[in-house]
mmCIF file of C-alpha atoms in Angstrom:
data_model
loop_
_atom_site.group_PDB
_atom_site.id
_atom_site.type_symbol
_atom_site.label_atom_id
_atom_site.label_comp_id
_atom_site.label_asym_id
_atom_site.label_seq_id
_atom_site.Cartn_x
_atom_site.Cartn_y
_atom_site.Cartn_z
ATOM 1 C CA MET A 1 -8.803 18.111 7.808
ATOM 2 C CA ASN A 2 -7.191 14.691 7.365
ATOM 3 C CA LYS A 3 -4.764 13.018 9.734
ATOM 4 C CA GLN A 4 -1.639 13.860 7.744
ATOM 5 C CA THR A 5 -2.570 17.543 7.559
ATOM 6 C CA ILE A 6 -3.069 17.626 11.333
ATOM 7 C CA GLN A 7 0.364 16.045 11.864
ATOM 8 C CA ILE A 8 2.087 18.521 9.533
ATOM 9 C CA THR A 9 0.314 21.402 11.258
ATOM 10 C CA ALA A 10 1.470 20.116 14.650
ATOM 11 C CA ILE A 11 5.115 19.910 13.511
ATOM 12 C CA VAL A 12 5.022 23.411 11.991
ATOM 13 C CA SER A 13 3.328 24.854 15.095
ATOM 14 C CA VAL A 14 5.776 23.264 17.555
ATOM 15 C CA THR A 15 8.787 24.339 15.488
ATOM 16 C CA THR A 16 7.471 27.897 15.165
ATOM 17 C CA LEU A 17 6.833 28.112 18.907
ATOM 18 C CA ILE A 18 10.385 26.973 19.670
ATOM 19 C CA LEU A 19 11.776 29.518 17.179
ATOM 20 C CA VAL A 20 9.762 32.342 18.744
ATOM 21 C CA LEU A 21 11.044 31.383 22.208
ATOM 22 C CA HIS A 22 14.540 31.178 20.785
ATOM 23 C CA LEU A 23 14.274 34.754 19.534
ATOM 24 C CA LEU A 24 12.585 36.261 22.587
ATOM 25 C CA LEU A 25 14.331 34.680 25.582
ATOM 26 C CA PRO A 26 17.544 36.208 26.950
ATOM 27 C CA GLN A 27 20.612 34.739 25.305
ATOM 28 C CA TRP A 28 22.682 33.751 28.273
ATOM 29 C CA GLY A 29 22.846 30.984 30.792
ATOM 30 C CA SER A 30 21.206 27.688 29.955
ATOM 31 C CA TYR A 31 18.332 29.056 27.840
ATOM 32 C CA TYR A 32 20.021 28.375 24.531
ATOM 33 C CA PHE A 33 20.938 24.800 25.348
ATOM 34 C CA VAL A 34 17.388 24.000 26.494
ATOM 35 C CA LEU A 35 15.888 25.491 23.328
ATOM 36 C CA SER A 36 18.390 23.654 21.142
ATOM 37 C CA GLU A 37 17.263 20.356 22.648
ATOM 38 C CA LEU A 38 13.605 21.224 22.077
ATOM 39 C CA TYR A 39 14.186 21.221 18.307
ATOM 40 C CA TYR A 40 14.498 17.448 18.530
ATOM 41 C CA LEU A 41 10.775 17.177 19.380
ATOM 42 C CA PRO A 42 9.409 18.080 15.923
ATOM 43 C CA LEU A 43 12.257 16.098 14.335
ATOM 44 C CA VAL A 44 11.352 12.880 16.135
ATOM 45 C CA LEU A 45 7.646 13.494 15.515
ATOM 46 C CA GLY A 46 8.332 13.835 11.785
ATOM 47 C CA VAL A 47 10.367 10.623 11.692
ATOM 48 C CA LEU A 48 7.696 8.676 13.558
ATOM 49 C CA ARG A 49 4.799 9.915 11.435
ATOM 50 C CA PHE A 50 6.255 10.011 7.916
ATOM 51 C CA ASP A 51 8.492 7.973 5.620
ATOM 52 C CA PHE A 52 12.091 8.919 4.840
ATOM 53 C CA LYS A 53 11.064 11.661 2.416
ATOM 54 C CA GLY A 54 8.746 13.211 4.985
ATOM 55 C CA ALA A 55 11.380 12.862 7.712
ATOM 56 C CA PHE A 56 13.982 14.563 5.479
ATOM 57 C CA ALA A 57 11.572 17.403 4.710
ATOM 58 C CA THR A 58 10.948 17.808 8.442
ATOM 59 C CA TYR A 59 14.713 17.889 9.073
ATOM 60 C CA ILE A 60 15.200 20.646 6.478
ATOM 61 C CA PHE A 61 12.351 22.742 7.915
ATOM 62 C CA VAL A 62 13.399 22.357 11.558
ATOM 63 C CA SER A 63 17.064 22.949 10.704
ATOM 64 C CA ALA A 64 16.126 26.153 8.873
ATOM 65 C CA ALA A 65 14.225 27.340 11.953
ATOM 66 C CA TYR A 66 17.230 26.500 14.149
ATOM 67 C CA VAL A 67 19.592 28.380 11.844
ATOM 68 C CA VAL A 68 17.350 31.456 11.881
ATOM 69 C CA GLY A 69 17.179 31.408 15.672
ATOM 70 C CA ALA A 70 20.864 30.679 16.226
ATOM 71 C CA TRP A 71 22.198 33.197 13.717
ATOM 72 C CA ALA A 72 19.773 35.893 14.844
ATOM 73 C CA THR A 73 21.062 35.611 18.400
ATOM 74 C CA ALA A 74 24.732 35.079 17.457
ATOM 75 C CA SER A 75 24.896 32.134 19.818
ATOM 76 C CA PRO A 76 26.572 29.660 19.918
ATOM 77 C CA GLN A 77 29.707 29.729 17.828
ATOM 78 C CA PRO A 78 29.491 28.563 14.194
ATOM 79 C CA THR A 79 31.171 25.266 15.065
ATOM 80 C CA GLY A 80 28.495 24.518 17.668
ATOM 81 C CA ARG A 81 25.721 25.310 15.206
ATOM 82 C CA VAL A 82 27.192 22.977 12.572
ATOM 83 C CA LEU A 83 27.643 20.201 15.130
ATOM 84 C CA HIS A 84 24.008 20.595 16.218
ATOM 85 C CA LEU A 85 22.852 20.242 12.599
ATOM 86 C CA VAL A 86 25.054 17.180 12.080
ATOM 87 C CA PHE A 87 23.891 15.481 15.282
ATOM 88 C CA SER A 88 20.236 16.225 14.595
ATOM 89 C CA GLY A 89 20.694 14.749 11.088
ATOM 90 C CA LEU A 90 22.205 11.589 12.603
ATOM 91 C CA VAL A 91 19.264 11.338 15.020
ATOM 92 C CA VAL A 92 16.807 11.578 12.118
ATOM 93 C CA LEU A 93 18.744 8.922 10.182
ATOM 94 C CA LEU A 94 19.075 6.453 13.064
ATOM 95 C CA VAL A 95 15.514 6.851 14.322
ATOM 96 C CA GLY A 96 14.261 6.634 10.729
ATOM 97 C CA ILE A 97 16.085 3.336 10.178
ATOM 98 C CA LEU A 98 14.707 1.966 13.445
ATOM 99 C CA VAL A 99 11.128 3.067 12.653
ATOM 100 C CA ASP A 100 11.389 1.637 9.129
ATOM 101 C CA ARG A 101 12.476 -1.740 10.529
ATOM 102 C CA LEU A 102 9.651 -1.734 13.054
ATOM 103 C CA LYS A 103 7.105 -0.917 10.332
ATOM 104 C CA LYS A 104 8.423 -3.721 8.123
ATOM 105 C CA ARG A 105 8.258 -6.147 11.037
ATOM 106 C CA HIS A 106 4.712 -5.009 11.810
ATOM 107 C CA ARG A 107 3.653 -5.496 8.175
ATOM 108 C CA GLN A 108 5.245 -8.938 8.145
ATOM 109 C CA THR A 109 3.468 -9.878 11.376
ATOM 110 C CA GLU A 110 0.125 -8.659 10.011
ATOM 111 C CA GLN A 111 0.686 -10.590 6.786
ATOM 112 C CA GLU A 112 1.533 -13.759 8.711
ATOM 113 C CA ARG A 113 -1.544 -13.284 10.872
ATOM 114 C CA TYR A 114 -3.669 -12.751 7.747
ATOM 115 C CA PHE A 115 -2.454 -15.933 6.069
ATOM 116 C CA SER A 116 -2.747 -17.820 9.342
ATOM 117 C CA GLY A 117 -6.371 -16.687 9.575
ATOM 118 C CA ILE A 118 -7.016 -17.809 6.008
ATOM 119 C CA GLY A 119 -5.463 -21.185 6.837
ATOM 120 C CA GLN A 120 -7.648 -21.599 9.923
ATOM 121 C CA VAL A 121 -10.756 -20.683 7.931
ATOM 122 C CA ALA A 122 -9.805 -23.138 5.185
ATOM 123 C CA ILE A 123 -9.247 -25.941 7.713
ATOM 124 C CA VAL A 124 -12.621 -25.340 9.378
ATOM 125 C CA ILE A 125 -14.478 -25.086 6.065
ATOM 126 C CA VAL A 126 -12.852 -28.261 4.730
ATOM 127 C CA HIS A 127 -13.662 -30.058 7.985
ATOM 128 C CA ASP A 128 -17.313 -28.948 7.888
ATOM 129 C CA LEU A 129 -17.692 -29.846 4.210
ATOM 130 C CA LYS A 130 -16.040 -33.228 4.607
ATOM 131 C CA ASN A 131 -18.827 -34.919 6.595
ATOM 132 C CA PRO A 132 -21.746 -34.067 4.268
ATOM 133 C CA LEU A 133 -19.515 -34.836 1.267
ATOM 134 C CA ILE A 134 -18.763 -38.310 2.655
ATOM 135 C CA SER A 135 -22.496 -38.880 3.177
ATOM 136 C CA ILE A 136 -23.262 -37.816 -0.388
ATOM 137 C CA GLN A 137 -20.568 -40.085 -1.815
ATOM 138 C CA GLY A 138 -21.620 -43.045 0.330
ATOM 139 C CA PHE A 139 -25.334 -42.883 -0.400
ATOM 140 C CA ALA A 140 -24.756 -42.096 -4.081
ATOM 141 C CA ARG A 141 -22.700 -45.280 -4.308
ATOM 142 C CA ARG A 142 -25.539 -47.232 -2.677
ATOM 143 C CA ILE A 143 -27.999 -45.890 -5.222
ATOM 144 C CA GLN A 144 -25.600 -46.744 -8.024
ATOM 145 C CA GLU A 145 -25.189 -50.309 -6.717
ATOM 146 C CA GLY A 146 -28.921 -50.669 -6.070
ATOM 147 C CA LYS A 147 -28.457 -51.294 -2.362
ATOM 148 C CA GLY A 148 -30.538 -50.094 0.591
ATOM 149 C CA ASP A 149 -33.477 -47.717 0.676
ATOM 150 C CA THR A 150 -33.218 -45.455 -2.367
ATOM 151 C CA ALA A 151 -35.669 -42.884 -0.989
ATOM 152 C CA LEU A 152 -33.727 -42.609 2.290
ATOM 153 C CA ALA A 153 -30.449 -42.306 0.377
ATOM 154 C CA ALA A 154 -31.870 -39.537 -1.804
ATOM 155 C CA LEU A 155 -33.197 -37.683 1.278
ATOM 156 C CA THR A 156 -29.793 -37.949 3.003
ATOM 157 C CA ILE A 157 -28.024 -36.655 -0.116
ATOM 158 C CA THR A 158 -30.442 -33.702 -0.311
ATOM 159 C CA LYS A 159 -29.952 -32.800 3.373
ATOM 160 C CA SER A 160 -26.152 -33.098 3.066
ATOM 161 C CA ALA A 161 -26.189 -30.839 0.012
ATOM 162 C CA GLN A 162 -28.262 -28.296 1.940
ATOM 163 C CA VAL A 163 -25.706 -28.339 4.760
ATOM 164 C CA MET A 164 -22.902 -27.717 2.261
ATOM 165 C CA GLN A 165 -24.888 -24.894 0.686
ATOM 166 C CA ARG A 166 -25.415 -23.279 4.086
ATOM 167 C CA ILE A 167 -21.674 -23.451 4.805
ATOM 168 C CA VAL A 168 -20.853 -21.857 1.449
ATOM 169 C CA ASN A 169 -23.476 -19.151 2.001
ATOM 170 C CA ASP A 170 -22.073 -18.370 5.455
ATOM 171 C CA VAL A 171 -18.558 -17.998 4.033
ATOM 172 C CA LEU A 172 -19.748 -15.695 1.245
ATOM 173 C CA GLU A 173 -21.926 -13.704 3.658
ATOM 174 C CA PHE A 174 -19.044 -13.044 6.004
ATOM 175 C CA ALA A 175 -16.588 -12.224 3.207
ATOM 176 C CA ARG A 176 -18.706 -9.504 1.609
ATOM 177 C CA PRO A 177 -19.445 -6.171 3.334
ATOM 178 C CA VAL A 178 -22.844 -5.774 4.957
ATOM 179 C CA ARG A 179 -25.184 -3.898 2.634
ATOM 180 C CA LEU A 180 -28.048 -2.270 4.479
ATOM 181 C CA ASN A 181 -31.341 -0.993 3.173
ATOM 182 C CA PRO A 182 -32.288 1.071 6.220
ATOM 183 C CA LYS A 183 -35.594 2.748 6.859
ATOM 184 C CA LYS A 184 -37.305 4.151 9.913
ATOM 185 C CA ASP A 185 -38.882 1.183 11.685
ATOM 186 C CA ASP A 186 -40.067 0.042 15.101
ATOM 187 C CA LEU A 187 -37.268 -1.963 16.697
ATOM 188 C CA ARG A 188 -39.773 -3.833 18.870
ATOM 189 C CA GLN A 189 -41.221 -5.520 15.780
ATOM 190 C CA SER A 190 -37.820 -6.820 14.687
ATOM 191 C CA ILE A 191 -37.200 -8.223 18.159
ATOM 192 C CA GLN A 192 -40.660 -9.804 18.249
ATOM 193 C CA ARG A 193 -40.240 -11.449 14.832
ATOM 194 C CA ALA A 194 -36.787 -12.773 15.743
ATOM 195 C CA CYS A 195 -38.193 -14.321 18.920
ATOM 196 C CA GLU A 196 -41.104 -15.868 17.026
ATOM 197 C CA THR A 197 -38.622 -17.542 14.679
ATOM 198 C CA CYS A 198 -36.812 -19.082 17.672
ATOM 199 C CA TRP A 199 -39.936 -20.129 19.633
ATOM 200 C CA THR A 200 -40.389 -23.490 17.880
ATOM 201 C CA LYS A 201 -36.849 -24.597 18.661
ATOM 202 C CA ALA A 202 -37.177 -23.346 22.240
ATOM 203 C CA GLU A 203 -40.415 -25.314 22.733
ATOM 204 C CA GLU A 204 -38.846 -28.484 21.321
ATOM 205 C CA LYS A 205 -36.040 -28.173 23.865
ATOM 206 C CA GLY A 206 -38.405 -27.299 26.709
ATOM 207 C CA ILE A 207 -36.984 -23.785 27.004
ATOM 208 C CA LYS A 208 -39.201 -20.885 28.055
ATOM 209 C CA LEU A 209 -38.548 -17.847 25.858
ATOM 210 C CA ILE A 210 -39.653 -14.728 27.739
ATOM 211 C CA VAL A 211 -39.871 -11.441 25.815
ATOM 212 C CA THR A 212 -40.281 -8.070 27.550
ATOM 213 C CA LEU A 213 -40.605 -5.000 25.339
ATOM 214 C CA PRO A 214 -41.445 -1.348 26.061
ATOM 215 C CA PRO A 215 -45.066 -0.352 25.378
ATOM 216 C CA GLU A 216 -44.101 2.718 23.350
ATOM 217 C CA THR A 217 -42.893 2.762 19.736
ATOM 218 C CA ILE A 218 -39.085 2.618 19.429
ATOM 219 C CA LEU A 219 -37.999 4.092 16.093
ATOM 220 C CA SER A 220 -34.600 3.633 14.497
ATOM 221 C CA ASN A 221 -33.124 3.621 11.000
ATOM 222 C CA ILE A 222 -32.548 -0.104 10.505
ATOM 223 C CA ASP A 223 -32.561 -2.811 7.900
ATOM 224 C CA SER A 224 -35.167 -4.942 9.640
ATOM 225 C CA TYR A 225 -34.270 -8.104 7.702
ATOM 226 C CA GLN A 226 -30.570 -7.899 8.595
ATOM 227 C CA MET A 227 -31.302 -6.926 12.192
ATOM 228 C CA GLU A 228 -33.629 -9.903 12.619
ATOM 229 C CA ARG A 229 -30.922 -12.198 11.234
ATOM 230 C CA ALA A 230 -28.458 -10.915 13.821
ATOM 231 C CA LEU A 231 -30.942 -11.306 16.680
ATOM 232 C CA ILE A 232 -32.002 -14.792 15.541
ATOM 233 C CA ASN A 233 -28.367 -15.951 15.598
ATOM 234 C CA LEU A 234 -27.871 -14.655 19.135
ATOM 235 C CA ILE A 235 -31.205 -15.868 20.541
ATOM 236 C CA ASP A 236 -30.674 -19.257 18.887
ATOM 237 C CA ASN A 237 -27.284 -19.527 20.605
ATOM 238 C CA SER A 238 -28.888 -18.795 23.982
ATOM 239 C CA VAL A 239 -31.517 -21.476 23.371
ATOM 240 C CA ASP A 240 -28.797 -23.981 22.454
ATOM 241 C CA ALA A 241 -26.853 -23.096 25.609
ATOM 242 C CA SER A 242 -29.884 -23.600 27.902
ATOM 243 C CA CYS A 243 -30.825 -26.840 29.629
ATOM 244 C CA HIS A 244 -34.281 -28.442 29.426
ATOM 245 C CA GLY A 245 -36.717 -26.445 31.540
ATOM 246 C CA GLY A 246 -34.523 -23.339 31.472
ATOM 247 C CA GLU A 247 -35.303 -19.778 30.449
ATOM 248 C CA VAL A 248 -34.062 -17.308 27.890
ATOM 249 C CA ASN A 249 -35.005 -13.708 28.624
ATOM 250 C CA VAL A 250 -35.096 -11.152 25.831
ATOM 251 C CA THR A 251 -35.677 -7.620 27.082
ATOM 252 C CA ALA A 252 -35.423 -4.150 25.583
ATOM 253 C CA THR A 253 -35.043 -0.809 27.302
ATOM 254 C CA SER A 254 -34.604 2.619 25.773
ATOM 255 C CA ASP A 255 -33.586 6.117 26.678
ATOM 256 C CA LYS A 256 -33.412 9.300 24.630
ATOM 257 C CA ASN A 257 -30.516 8.221 22.409
ATOM 258 C CA LYS A 258 -30.286 4.442 22.331
ATOM 259 C CA MET A 259 -32.036 1.132 22.817
ATOM 260 C CA THR A 260 -30.425 -1.724 24.715
ATOM 261 C CA ILE A 261 -31.452 -5.279 23.876
ATOM 262 C CA THR A 262 -30.519 -7.910 26.441
ATOM 263 C CA ILE A 263 -30.485 -11.647 25.716
ATOM 264 C CA LYS A 264 -29.912 -13.620 28.894
ATOM 265 C CA ASP A 265 -29.714 -17.383 29.374
ATOM 266 C CA TYR A 266 -29.011 -19.441 32.481
ATOM 267 C CA GLY A 267 -27.095 -22.272 30.843
ATOM 268 C CA GLU A 268 -23.620 -23.572 31.488
ATOM 269 C CA GLY A 269 -21.909 -20.344 30.504
ATOM 270 C CA MET A 270 -18.549 -20.157 28.763
ATOM 271 C CA GLU A 271 -14.932 -20.640 29.681
ATOM 272 C CA GLN A 272 -12.743 -17.561 29.372
ATOM 273 C CA GLU A 273 -11.040 -18.983 26.279
ATOM 274 C CA THR A 274 -14.388 -19.411 24.539
ATOM 275 C CA LEU A 275 -15.453 -15.891 25.542
ATOM 276 C CA ASP A 276 -12.176 -14.399 24.272
ATOM 277 C CA ASN A 277 -12.579 -16.121 20.892
ATOM 278 C CA LEU A 278 -16.315 -15.625 20.517
ATOM 279 C CA PHE A 279 -16.002 -13.106 17.680
ATOM 280 C CA THR A 280 -13.197 -15.037 16.002
ATOM 281 C CA LEU A 281 -14.133 -16.328 12.585
ATOM 282 C CA THR A 282 -15.208 -20.016 12.568
ATOM 283 C CA TYR A 283 -14.615 -20.447 16.324
ATOM 284 C CA THR A 284 -17.381 -22.672 17.671
ATOM 285 C CA THR A 285 -17.876 -25.198 20.441
ATOM 286 C CA LYS A 286 -21.024 -26.653 18.869
ATOM 287 C CA ASN A 287 -21.082 -30.069 17.253
ATOM 288 C CA GLU A 288 -22.962 -28.523 14.326
ATOM 289 C CA GLY A 289 -22.554 -25.130 12.729
ATOM 290 C CA THR A 290 -19.765 -23.188 11.085
ATOM 291 C CA GLY A 291 -19.091 -20.647 13.823
ATOM 292 C CA PHE A 292 -19.980 -17.730 11.537
ATOM 293 C CA GLY A 293 -23.180 -16.809 13.393
ATOM 294 C CA VAL A 294 -21.830 -14.538 16.134
ATOM 295 C CA PRO A 295 -19.221 -12.756 13.945
ATOM 296 C CA ILE A 296 -21.881 -12.095 11.280
ATOM 297 C CA SER A 297 -24.257 -10.744 13.951
ATOM 298 C CA LYS A 298 -21.502 -8.442 15.171
ATOM 299 C CA LYS A 299 -20.924 -7.159 11.623
ATOM 300 C CA ILE A 300 -24.624 -6.439 11.164
ATOM 301 C CA ILE A 301 -24.967 -4.650 14.508
ATOM 302 C CA GLU A 302 -21.860 -2.527 13.944
ATOM 303 C CA ALA A 303 -23.082 -1.686 10.424
ATOM 304 C CA HIS A 304 -26.083 -0.098 12.197
ATOM 305 C CA ASP A 305 -23.631 1.999 14.299
ATOM 306 C CA GLY A 306 -24.434 -0.269 17.236
ATOM 307 C CA ALA A 307 -22.274 -2.206 19.669
ATOM 308 C CA ILE A 308 -22.410 -5.698 21.135
ATOM 309 C CA ARG A 309 -21.031 -6.869 24.481
ATOM 310 C CA ILE A 310 -21.101 -10.424 25.789
ATOM 311 C CA SER A 311 -20.409 -11.491 29.351
ATOM 312 C CA SER A 312 -20.477 -15.033 30.662
ATOM 313 C CA LYS A 313 -19.573 -17.022 33.722
ATOM 314 C CA LYS A 314 -19.221 -20.762 33.907
ATOM 315 C CA HIS A 315 -22.335 -22.405 35.427
ATOM 316 C CA PHE A 316 -24.107 -19.016 35.604
ATOM 317 C CA GLY A 317 -25.125 -18.397 32.001
ATOM 318 C CA THR A 318 -24.431 -15.764 29.379
ATOM 319 C CA GLU A 319 -25.693 -12.235 28.799
ATOM 320 C CA VAL A 320 -25.626 -10.412 25.458
ATOM 321 C CA LEU A 321 -26.058 -6.621 25.444
ATOM 322 C CA ILE A 322 -26.784 -4.829 22.169
ATOM 323 C CA ASP A 323 -26.820 -1.030 21.998
ATOM 324 C CA LEU A 324 -28.517 0.579 18.977
ATOM 325 C CA PRO A 325 -28.920 4.279 18.226
ATOM 326 C CA LEU A 326 -32.462 5.613 18.043
ATOM 327 C CA THR A 327 -34.255 8.026 15.739
ATOM 328 C CA SER A 328 -36.624 10.430 17.380
ATOM 329 C CA ILE A 329 -40.273 10.156 16.282
ATOM 330 C CA ASN A 330 -40.130 13.712 15.004
ATOM 331 C CA GLY A 331 -36.797 13.111 13.257
#
């Protein structure tokens, strides 16, 4: 049952209940007036949930129920019944106009936010491409003029082109949906391989990378290549955030339904602004890098029906928690 069907069912059920009460309750005192007011509930619900056509259809249905109840009980007088129908129609019209304006304003705000996001992405991409492009132009000119070390110029041009290619690849990778090729695999192996990829960089920086994994096999339906990419991005960030002689702890624990991977560093930590924008496209505080790493990791983890949480405190380091669903060994 889709969402619209549920909403229609709710309106019909509420209206029917009010009609039944209208027919069964004694027809004196304040009962009628209370029941007459209750008819506004399905009317307002219809206006809020549907467009003008849906709101009009709701008005016709609820008004028909009101007429049946009012005429069956001969209360109130015909003039009162007509006035109720007129006033309820005005309520539908006014609320409908208000809701329509709010929806248009919301769409406009979302569109402005969308184009603003595109503008921010374009600015960051242009900024990141500008530096390697300047290097390529400068060293190409030197080669053309026969100045300087040609081999060094060619090497610099090659490295700058590789940087530009990485930026383009990151943009394309984030823009397209994550396509997984999942199979039942041991999550510990993916964690181990991701850590092995980051060990060289950690050793160069004098960072101790400590890995603690459960002894038993931890099975889950994963795309091991994509999962390793996500973990490498996050572990690499922790290594970058750590000071010489520091530690990065990667641990994994599991229960019956899920595995939790924790990546903990003891670096400088993040300001609240940085933490709030951590999953924002292209947001980065690094001197190098496009800022796509963490958002891409989040996409990969969520594509595996997982969740990622990051907590950080200035001068106390950062902790990343990744929850992934498990597959039983017999399943």
